[in-house]
PDB file of C-alpha atoms and ligand atoms in Angstrom:
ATOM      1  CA  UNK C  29       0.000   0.000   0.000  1.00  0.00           C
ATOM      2  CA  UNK C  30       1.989   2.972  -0.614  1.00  0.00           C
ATOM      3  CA  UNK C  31       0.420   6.732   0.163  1.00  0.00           C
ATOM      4  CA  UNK C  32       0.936   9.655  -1.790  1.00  0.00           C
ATOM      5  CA  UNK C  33       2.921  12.431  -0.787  1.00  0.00           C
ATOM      6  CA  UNK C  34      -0.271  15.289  -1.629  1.00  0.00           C
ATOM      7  CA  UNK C  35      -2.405  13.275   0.897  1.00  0.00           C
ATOM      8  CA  UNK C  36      -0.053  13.022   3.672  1.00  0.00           C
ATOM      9  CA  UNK C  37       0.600  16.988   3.194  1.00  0.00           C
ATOM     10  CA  UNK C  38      -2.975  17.638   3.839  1.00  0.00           C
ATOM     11  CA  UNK C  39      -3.490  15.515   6.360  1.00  0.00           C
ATOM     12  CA  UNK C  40      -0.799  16.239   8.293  1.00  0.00           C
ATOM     13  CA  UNK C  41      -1.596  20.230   7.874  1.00  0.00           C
ATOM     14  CA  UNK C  42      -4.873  18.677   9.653  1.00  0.00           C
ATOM     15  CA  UNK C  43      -3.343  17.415  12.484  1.00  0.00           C
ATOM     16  CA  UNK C  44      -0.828  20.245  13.190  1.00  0.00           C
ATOM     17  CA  UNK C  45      -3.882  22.702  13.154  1.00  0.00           C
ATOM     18  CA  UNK C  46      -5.344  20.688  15.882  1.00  0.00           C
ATOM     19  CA  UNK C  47      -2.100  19.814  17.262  1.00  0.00           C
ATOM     20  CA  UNK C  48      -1.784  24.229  17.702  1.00  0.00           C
ATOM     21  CA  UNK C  49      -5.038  24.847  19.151  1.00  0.00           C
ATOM     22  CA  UNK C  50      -5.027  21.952  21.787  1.00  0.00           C
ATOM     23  CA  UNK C  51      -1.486  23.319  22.363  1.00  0.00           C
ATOM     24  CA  UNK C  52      -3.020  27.167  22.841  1.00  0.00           C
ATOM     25  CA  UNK C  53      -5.560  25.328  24.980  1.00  0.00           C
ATOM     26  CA  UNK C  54      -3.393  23.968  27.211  1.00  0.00           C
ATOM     27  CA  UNK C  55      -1.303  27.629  27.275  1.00  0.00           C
ATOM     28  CA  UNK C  56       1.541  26.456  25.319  1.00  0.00           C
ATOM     29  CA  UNK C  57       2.663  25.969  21.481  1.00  0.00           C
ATOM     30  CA  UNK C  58       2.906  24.056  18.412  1.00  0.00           C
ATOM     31  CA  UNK C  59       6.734  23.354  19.151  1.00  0.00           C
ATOM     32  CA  UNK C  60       6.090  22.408  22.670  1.00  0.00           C
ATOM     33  CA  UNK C  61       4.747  18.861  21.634  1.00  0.00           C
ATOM     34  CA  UNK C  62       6.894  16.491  19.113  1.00  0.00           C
ATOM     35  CA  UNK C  63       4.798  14.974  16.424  1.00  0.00           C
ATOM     36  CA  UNK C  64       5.529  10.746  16.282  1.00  0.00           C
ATOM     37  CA  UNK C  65       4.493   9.492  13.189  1.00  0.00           C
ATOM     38  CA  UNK C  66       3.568   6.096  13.815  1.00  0.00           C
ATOM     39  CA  UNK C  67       4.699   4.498  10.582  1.00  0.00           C
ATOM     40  CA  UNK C  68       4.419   0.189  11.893  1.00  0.00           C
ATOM     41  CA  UNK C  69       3.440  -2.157   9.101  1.00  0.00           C
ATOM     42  CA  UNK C  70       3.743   0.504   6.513  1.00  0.00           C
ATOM     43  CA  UNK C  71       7.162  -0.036   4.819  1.00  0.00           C
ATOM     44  CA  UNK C  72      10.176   2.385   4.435  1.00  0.00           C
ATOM     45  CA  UNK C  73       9.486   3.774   1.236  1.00  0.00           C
ATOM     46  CA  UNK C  74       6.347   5.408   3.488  1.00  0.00           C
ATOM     47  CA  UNK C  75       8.955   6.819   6.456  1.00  0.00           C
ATOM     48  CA  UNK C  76      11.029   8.282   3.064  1.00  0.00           C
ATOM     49  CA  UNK C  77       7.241   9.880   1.902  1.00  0.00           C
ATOM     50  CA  UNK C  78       6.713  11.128   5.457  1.00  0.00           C
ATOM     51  CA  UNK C  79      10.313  12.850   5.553  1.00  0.00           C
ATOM     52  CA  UNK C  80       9.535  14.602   2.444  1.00  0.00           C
ATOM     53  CA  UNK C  81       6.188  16.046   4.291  1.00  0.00           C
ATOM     54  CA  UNK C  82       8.425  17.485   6.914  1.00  0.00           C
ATOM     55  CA  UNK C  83       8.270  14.726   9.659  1.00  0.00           C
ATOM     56  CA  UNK C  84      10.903  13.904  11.223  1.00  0.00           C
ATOM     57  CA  UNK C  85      10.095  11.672  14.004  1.00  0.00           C
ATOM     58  CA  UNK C  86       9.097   8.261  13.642  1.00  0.00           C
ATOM     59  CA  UNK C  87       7.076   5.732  16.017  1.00  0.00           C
ATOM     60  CA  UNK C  88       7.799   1.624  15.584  1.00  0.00           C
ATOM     61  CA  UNK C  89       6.704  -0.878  18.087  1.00  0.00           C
ATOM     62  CA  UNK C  90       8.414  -4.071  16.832  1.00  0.00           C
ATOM     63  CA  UNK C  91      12.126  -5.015  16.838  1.00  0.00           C
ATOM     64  CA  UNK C  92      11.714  -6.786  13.450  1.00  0.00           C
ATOM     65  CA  UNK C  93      10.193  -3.813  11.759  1.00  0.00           C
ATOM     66  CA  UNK C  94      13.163  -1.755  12.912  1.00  0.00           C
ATOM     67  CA  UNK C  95      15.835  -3.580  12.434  1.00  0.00           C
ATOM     68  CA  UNK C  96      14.459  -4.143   8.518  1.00  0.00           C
ATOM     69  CA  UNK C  97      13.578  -0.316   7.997  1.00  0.00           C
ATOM     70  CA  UNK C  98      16.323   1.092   9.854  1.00  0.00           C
ATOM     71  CA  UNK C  99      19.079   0.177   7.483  1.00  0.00           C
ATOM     72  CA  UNK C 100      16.711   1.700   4.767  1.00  0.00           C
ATOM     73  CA  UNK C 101      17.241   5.147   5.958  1.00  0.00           C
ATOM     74  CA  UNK C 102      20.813   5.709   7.065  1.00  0.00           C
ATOM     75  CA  UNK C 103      20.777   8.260   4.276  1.00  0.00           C
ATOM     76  CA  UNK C 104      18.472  10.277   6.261  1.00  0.00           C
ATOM     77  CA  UNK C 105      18.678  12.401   9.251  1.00  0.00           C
ATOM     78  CA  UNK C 106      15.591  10.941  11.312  1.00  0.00           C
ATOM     79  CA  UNK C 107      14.051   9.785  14.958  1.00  0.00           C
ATOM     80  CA  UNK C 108      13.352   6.412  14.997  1.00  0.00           C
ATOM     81  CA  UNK C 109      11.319   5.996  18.465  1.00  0.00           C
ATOM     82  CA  UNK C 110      10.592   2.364  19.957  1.00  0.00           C
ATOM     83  CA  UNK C 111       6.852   2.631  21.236  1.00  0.00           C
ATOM     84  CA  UNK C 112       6.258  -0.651  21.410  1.00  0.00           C
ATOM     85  CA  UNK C 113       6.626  -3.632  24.277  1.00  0.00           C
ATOM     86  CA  UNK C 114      10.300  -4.810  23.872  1.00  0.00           C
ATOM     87  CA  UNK C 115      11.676  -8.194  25.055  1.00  0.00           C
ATOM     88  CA  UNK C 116      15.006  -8.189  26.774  1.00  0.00           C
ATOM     89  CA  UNK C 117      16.537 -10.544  24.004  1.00  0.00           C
ATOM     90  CA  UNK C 118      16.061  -8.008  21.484  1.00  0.00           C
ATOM     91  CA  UNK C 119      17.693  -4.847  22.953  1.00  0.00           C
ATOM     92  CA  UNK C 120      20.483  -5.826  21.665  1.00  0.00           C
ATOM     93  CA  UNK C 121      19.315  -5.544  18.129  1.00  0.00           C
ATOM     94  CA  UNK C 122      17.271  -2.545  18.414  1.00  0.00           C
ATOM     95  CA  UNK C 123      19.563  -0.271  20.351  1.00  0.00           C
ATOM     96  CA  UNK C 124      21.746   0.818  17.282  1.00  0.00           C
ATOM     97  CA  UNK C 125      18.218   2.129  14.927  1.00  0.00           C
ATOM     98  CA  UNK C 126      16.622   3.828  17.906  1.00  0.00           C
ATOM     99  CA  UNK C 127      17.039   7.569  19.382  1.00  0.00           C
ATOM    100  CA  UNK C 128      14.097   6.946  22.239  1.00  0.00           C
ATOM    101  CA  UNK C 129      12.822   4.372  24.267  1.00  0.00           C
ATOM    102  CA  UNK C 130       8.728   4.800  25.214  1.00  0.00           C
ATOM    103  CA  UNK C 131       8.512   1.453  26.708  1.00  0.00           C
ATOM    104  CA  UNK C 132      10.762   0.757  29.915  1.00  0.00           C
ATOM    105  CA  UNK C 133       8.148  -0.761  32.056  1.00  0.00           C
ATOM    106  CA  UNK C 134      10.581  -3.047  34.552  1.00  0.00           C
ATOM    107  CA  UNK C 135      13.729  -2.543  36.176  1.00  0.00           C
ATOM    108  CA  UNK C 136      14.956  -5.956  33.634  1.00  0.00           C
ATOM    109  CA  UNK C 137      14.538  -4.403  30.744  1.00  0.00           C
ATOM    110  CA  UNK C 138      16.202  -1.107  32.003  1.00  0.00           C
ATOM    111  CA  UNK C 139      19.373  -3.162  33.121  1.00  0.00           C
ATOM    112  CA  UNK C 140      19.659  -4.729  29.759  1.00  0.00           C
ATOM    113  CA  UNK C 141      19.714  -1.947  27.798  1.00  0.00           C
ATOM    114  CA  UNK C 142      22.136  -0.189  29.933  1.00  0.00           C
ATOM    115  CA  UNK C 143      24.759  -3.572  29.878  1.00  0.00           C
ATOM    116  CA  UNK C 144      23.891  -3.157  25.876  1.00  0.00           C
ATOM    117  CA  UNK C 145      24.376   0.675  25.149  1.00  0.00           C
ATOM    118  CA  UNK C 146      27.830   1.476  24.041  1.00  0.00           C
ATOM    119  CA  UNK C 147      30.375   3.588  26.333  1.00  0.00           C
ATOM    120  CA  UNK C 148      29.545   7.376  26.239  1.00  0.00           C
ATOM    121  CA  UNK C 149      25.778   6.612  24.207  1.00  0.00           C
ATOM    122  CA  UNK C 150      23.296   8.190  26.315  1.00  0.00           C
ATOM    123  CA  UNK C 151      19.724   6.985  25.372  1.00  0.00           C
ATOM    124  CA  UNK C 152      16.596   8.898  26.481  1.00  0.00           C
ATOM    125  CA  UNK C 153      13.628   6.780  27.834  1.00  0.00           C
ATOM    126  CA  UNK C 154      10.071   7.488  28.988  1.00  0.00           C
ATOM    127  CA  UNK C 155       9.280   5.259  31.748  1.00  0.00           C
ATOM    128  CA  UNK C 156       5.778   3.441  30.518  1.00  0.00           C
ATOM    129  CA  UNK C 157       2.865   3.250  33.206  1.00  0.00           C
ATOM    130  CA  UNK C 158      -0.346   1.412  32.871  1.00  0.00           C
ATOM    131  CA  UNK C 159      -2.692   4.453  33.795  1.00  0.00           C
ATOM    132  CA  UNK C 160      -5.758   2.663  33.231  1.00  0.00           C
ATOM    133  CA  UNK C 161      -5.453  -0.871  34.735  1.00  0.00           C
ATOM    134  CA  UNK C 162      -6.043  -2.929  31.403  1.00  0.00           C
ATOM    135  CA  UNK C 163      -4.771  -6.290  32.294  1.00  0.00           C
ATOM    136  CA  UNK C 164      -3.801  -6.611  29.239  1.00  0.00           C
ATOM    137  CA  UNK C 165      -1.541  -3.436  28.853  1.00  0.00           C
ATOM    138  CA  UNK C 166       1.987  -3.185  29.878  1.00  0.00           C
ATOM    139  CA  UNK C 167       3.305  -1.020  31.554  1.00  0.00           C
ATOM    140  CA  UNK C 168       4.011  -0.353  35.641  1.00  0.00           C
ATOM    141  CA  UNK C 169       1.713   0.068  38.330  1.00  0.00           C
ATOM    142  CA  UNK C 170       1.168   3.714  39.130  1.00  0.00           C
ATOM    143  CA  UNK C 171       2.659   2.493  42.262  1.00  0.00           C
ATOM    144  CA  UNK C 172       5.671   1.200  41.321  1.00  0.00           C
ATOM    145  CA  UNK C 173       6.572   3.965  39.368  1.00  0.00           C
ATOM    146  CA  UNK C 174       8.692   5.120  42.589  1.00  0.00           C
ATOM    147  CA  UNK C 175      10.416   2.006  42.791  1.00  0.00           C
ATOM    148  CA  UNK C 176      11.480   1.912  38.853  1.00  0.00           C
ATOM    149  CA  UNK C 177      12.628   5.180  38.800  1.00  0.00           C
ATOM    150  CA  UNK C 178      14.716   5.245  41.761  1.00  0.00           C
ATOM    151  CA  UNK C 179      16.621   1.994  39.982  1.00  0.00           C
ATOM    152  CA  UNK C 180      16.294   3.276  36.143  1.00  0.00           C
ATOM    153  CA  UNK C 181      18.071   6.222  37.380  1.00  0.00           C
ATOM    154  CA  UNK C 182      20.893   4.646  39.080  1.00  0.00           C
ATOM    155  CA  UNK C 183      21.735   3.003  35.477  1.00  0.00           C
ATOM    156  CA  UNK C 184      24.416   4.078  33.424  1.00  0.00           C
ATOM    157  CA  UNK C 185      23.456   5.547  29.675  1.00  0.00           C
ATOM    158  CA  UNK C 186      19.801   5.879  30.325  1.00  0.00           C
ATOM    159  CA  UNK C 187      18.510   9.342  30.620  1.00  0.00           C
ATOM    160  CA  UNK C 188      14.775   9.143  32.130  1.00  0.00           C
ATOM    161  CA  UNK C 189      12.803  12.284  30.625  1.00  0.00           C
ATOM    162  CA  UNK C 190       9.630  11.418  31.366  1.00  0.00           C
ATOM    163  CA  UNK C 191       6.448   9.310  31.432  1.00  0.00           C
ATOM    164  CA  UNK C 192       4.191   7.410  28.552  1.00  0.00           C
ATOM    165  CA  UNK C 193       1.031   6.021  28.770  1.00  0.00           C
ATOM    166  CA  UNK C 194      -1.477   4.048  26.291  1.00  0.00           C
ATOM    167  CA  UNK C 195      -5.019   6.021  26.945  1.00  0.00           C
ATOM    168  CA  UNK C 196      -7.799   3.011  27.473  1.00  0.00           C
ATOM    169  CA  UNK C 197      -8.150   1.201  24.156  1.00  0.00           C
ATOM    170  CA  UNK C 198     -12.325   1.827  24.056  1.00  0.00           C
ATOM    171  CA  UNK C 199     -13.232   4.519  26.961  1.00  0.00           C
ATOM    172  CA  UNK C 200     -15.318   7.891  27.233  1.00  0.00           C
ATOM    173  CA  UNK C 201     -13.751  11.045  26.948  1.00  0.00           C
ATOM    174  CA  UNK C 202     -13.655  10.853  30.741  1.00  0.00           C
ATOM    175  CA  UNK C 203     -12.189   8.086  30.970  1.00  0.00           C
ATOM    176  CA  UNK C 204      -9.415   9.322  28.670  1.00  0.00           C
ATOM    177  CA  UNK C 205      -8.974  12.500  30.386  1.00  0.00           C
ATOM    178  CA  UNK C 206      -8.246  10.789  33.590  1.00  0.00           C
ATOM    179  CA  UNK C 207      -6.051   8.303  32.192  1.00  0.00           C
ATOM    180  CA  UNK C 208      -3.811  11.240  30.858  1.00  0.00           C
ATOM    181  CA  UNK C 209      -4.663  13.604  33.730  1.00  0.00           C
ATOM    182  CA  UNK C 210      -3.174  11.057  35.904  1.00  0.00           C
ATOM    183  CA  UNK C 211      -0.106  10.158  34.205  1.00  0.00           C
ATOM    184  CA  UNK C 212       0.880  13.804  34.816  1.00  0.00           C
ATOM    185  CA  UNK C 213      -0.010  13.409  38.530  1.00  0.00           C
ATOM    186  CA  UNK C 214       2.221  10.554  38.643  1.00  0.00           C
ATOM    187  CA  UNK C 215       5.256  12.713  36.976  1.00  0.00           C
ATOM    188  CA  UNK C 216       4.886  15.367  39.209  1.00  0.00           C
ATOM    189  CA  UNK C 217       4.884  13.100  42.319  1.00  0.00           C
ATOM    190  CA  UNK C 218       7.879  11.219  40.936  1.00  0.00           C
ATOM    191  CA  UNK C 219       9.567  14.828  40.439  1.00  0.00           C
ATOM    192  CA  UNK C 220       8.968  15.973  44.013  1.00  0.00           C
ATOM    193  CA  UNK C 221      10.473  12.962  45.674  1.00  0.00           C
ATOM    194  CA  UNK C 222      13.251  11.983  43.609  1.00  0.00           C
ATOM    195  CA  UNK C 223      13.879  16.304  42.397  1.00  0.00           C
ATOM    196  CA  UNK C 224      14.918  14.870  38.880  1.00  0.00           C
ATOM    197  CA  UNK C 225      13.063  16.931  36.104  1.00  0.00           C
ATOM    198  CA  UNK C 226      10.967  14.789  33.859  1.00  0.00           C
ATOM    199  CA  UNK C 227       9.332  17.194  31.267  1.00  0.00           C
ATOM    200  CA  UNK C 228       8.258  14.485  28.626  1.00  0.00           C
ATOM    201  CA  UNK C 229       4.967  13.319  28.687  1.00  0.00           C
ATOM    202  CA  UNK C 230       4.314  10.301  25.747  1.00  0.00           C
ATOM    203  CA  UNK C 231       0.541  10.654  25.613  1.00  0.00           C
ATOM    204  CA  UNK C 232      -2.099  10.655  23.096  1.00  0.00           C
ATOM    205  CA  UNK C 233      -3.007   8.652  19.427  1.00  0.00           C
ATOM    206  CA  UNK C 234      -5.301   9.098  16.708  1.00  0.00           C
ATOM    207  CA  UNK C 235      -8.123   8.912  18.251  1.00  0.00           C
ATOM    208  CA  UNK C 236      -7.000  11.159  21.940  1.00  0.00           C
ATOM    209  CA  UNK C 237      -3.850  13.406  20.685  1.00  0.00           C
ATOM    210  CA  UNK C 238      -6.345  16.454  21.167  1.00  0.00           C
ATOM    211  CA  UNK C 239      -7.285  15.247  25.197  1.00  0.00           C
ATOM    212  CA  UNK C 240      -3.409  14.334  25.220  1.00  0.00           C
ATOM    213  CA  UNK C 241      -2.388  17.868  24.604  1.00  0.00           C
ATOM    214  CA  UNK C 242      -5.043  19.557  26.451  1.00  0.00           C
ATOM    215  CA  UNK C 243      -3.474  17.287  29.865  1.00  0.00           C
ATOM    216  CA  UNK C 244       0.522  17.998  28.945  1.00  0.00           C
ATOM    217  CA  UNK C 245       1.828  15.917  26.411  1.00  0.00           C
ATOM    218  CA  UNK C 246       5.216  16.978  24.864  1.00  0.00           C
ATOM    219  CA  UNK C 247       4.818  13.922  22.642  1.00  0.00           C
ATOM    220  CA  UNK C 248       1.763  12.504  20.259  1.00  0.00           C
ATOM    221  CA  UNK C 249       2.340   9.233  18.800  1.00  0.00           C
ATOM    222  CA  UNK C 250      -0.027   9.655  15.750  1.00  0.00           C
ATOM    223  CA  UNK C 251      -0.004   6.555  13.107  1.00  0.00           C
ATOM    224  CA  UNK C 252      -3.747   5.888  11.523  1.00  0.00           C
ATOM    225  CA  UNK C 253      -4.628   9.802  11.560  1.00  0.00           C
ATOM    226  CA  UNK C 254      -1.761  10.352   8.848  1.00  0.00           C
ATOM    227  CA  UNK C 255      -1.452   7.285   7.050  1.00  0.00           C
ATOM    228  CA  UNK C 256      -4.499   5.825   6.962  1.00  0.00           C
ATOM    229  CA  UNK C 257      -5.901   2.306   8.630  1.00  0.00           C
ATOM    230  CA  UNK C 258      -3.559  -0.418   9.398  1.00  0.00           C
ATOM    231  CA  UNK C 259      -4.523  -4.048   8.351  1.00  0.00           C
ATOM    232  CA  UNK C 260      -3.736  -5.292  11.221  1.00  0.00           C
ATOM    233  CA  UNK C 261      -1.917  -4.623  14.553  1.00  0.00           C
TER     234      UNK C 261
HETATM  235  C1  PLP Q 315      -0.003   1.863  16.985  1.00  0.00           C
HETATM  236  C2  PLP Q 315       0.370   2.729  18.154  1.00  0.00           C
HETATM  237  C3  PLP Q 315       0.097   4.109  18.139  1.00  0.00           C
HETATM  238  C4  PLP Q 315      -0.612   4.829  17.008  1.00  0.00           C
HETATM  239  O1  PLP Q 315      -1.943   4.415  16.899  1.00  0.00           O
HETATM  240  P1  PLP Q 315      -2.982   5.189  15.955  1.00  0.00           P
HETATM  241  O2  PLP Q 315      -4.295   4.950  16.626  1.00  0.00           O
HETATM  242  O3  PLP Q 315      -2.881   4.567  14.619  1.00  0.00           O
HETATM  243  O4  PLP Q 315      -2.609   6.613  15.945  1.00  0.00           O
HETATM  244  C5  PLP Q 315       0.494   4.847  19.245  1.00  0.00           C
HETATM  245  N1  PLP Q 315       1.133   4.285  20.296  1.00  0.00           N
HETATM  246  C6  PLP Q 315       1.417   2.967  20.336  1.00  0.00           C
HETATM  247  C7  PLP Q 315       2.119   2.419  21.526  1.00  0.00           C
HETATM  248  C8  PLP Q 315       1.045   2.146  19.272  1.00  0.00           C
HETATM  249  O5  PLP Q 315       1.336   0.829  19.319  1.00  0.00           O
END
């Protein structure tokens, strides 16, 4: 399926306009919140489309996707964030296409990729918490956020900037709200008792970016809205 680069331009005109006004909203700006194009089972030639839109920041959630597009697009100067669950047995592949981390959810994972990074790499990472208690989700328990902070910080090469969240898969607008409103709660408890900043807040998809915005997110991870429905996944 490939997407033409006059679609993508308008669309993605359409969700910067709404990415400014729930910015104004929320008293801030347009360059106060990163724009994640979530590009998963679309192929490379759609992240080379997407760069020529203006985008510059890309969202992929598995290792196998990455590792196959990565090598694609050495030629250009992109963000390739990992937004998706990742197993300890693949950090080791995925750590030299990647510039973020959105999903360190356990202290195991954290430890991996810090034995993993190379000397002097310094990786950012949002620390992922499950907001809304989906069993299903990952993600850490809003109260052992504490705990996994305290030890992700210790860890050489990780930089912790923030939080991320997944809102609730179907909810109200409520619902939603709260899910975000209290992933900010969360990073402003973990900022008075451990006085690290943590300004990121990885919030907000198709369907939410708006609500996302409204509550404090510095980053939208927007896939379907700009290129269209997935087959699957
Ligand atoms: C797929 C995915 C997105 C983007 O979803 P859309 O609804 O297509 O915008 C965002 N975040 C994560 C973690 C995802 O897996």
């Amino acid at each position: 399926m490939s997407v033409e680069l006059h679609d993508l331009e308008e669309r993605l005109e359409e969700v910067r306009g709404e990415i400014r006004s729930a910015a104004k909203r929320s008293g801030r700006s347009e360059a106060d919140v990163t724009l994640v194009a979530v590009t998963k089972t679309f192929p490379a030639s759609l992240i080379r489309t997407a760069w020529a839109a203006g985008l510059r920041d890309f969202g992929e959630n598995r290792v196998q996707e990455i590792t196959a597009k990565g090598p694609e697009l050495t030629d250009l100067t992109l963000n390739l964030h990992m937004i998706g669950h990742l197993q300890t047995n693949k950090v080791k592949a995925v750590l030299p296409h990647i510039s973020h981390l959105h999903s360190v959810d356990r202290v195991h994972l954290a430890e991996e990729v810090a034995a993993r990074l190379p000397d002097g790499r310094i990786l950012p990472v949002f620390l992922q918490i499950n907001t809304t208690s989906e069993a299903s989700k990952s993600g850490a328990t809003p109260e052992d956020a504490e705990t996994l902070l305290d030890a992700v910080g210790a860890l050489d090469g990780l930089s912790v900037r923030g939080l991320m969240t997944i809102g609730p898969l179907d909810g109200t607008e409520d619902d939603i709200r709260r899910s975000f409103v209290s992933l900010r709660e969360i990073r402003d408890r973990l900022e008075r008792a451990s006085g690290l900043d943590l300004p990121w807040l990885s919030m907000g998809m198709s369907g939410d970016f708006a609500i996302a915005i409204e509550e404090g997110a510095t980053h939208v991870r927007v896939g379907s809205r700009l290129f269209g429905e997935r087959s699957h996944r």
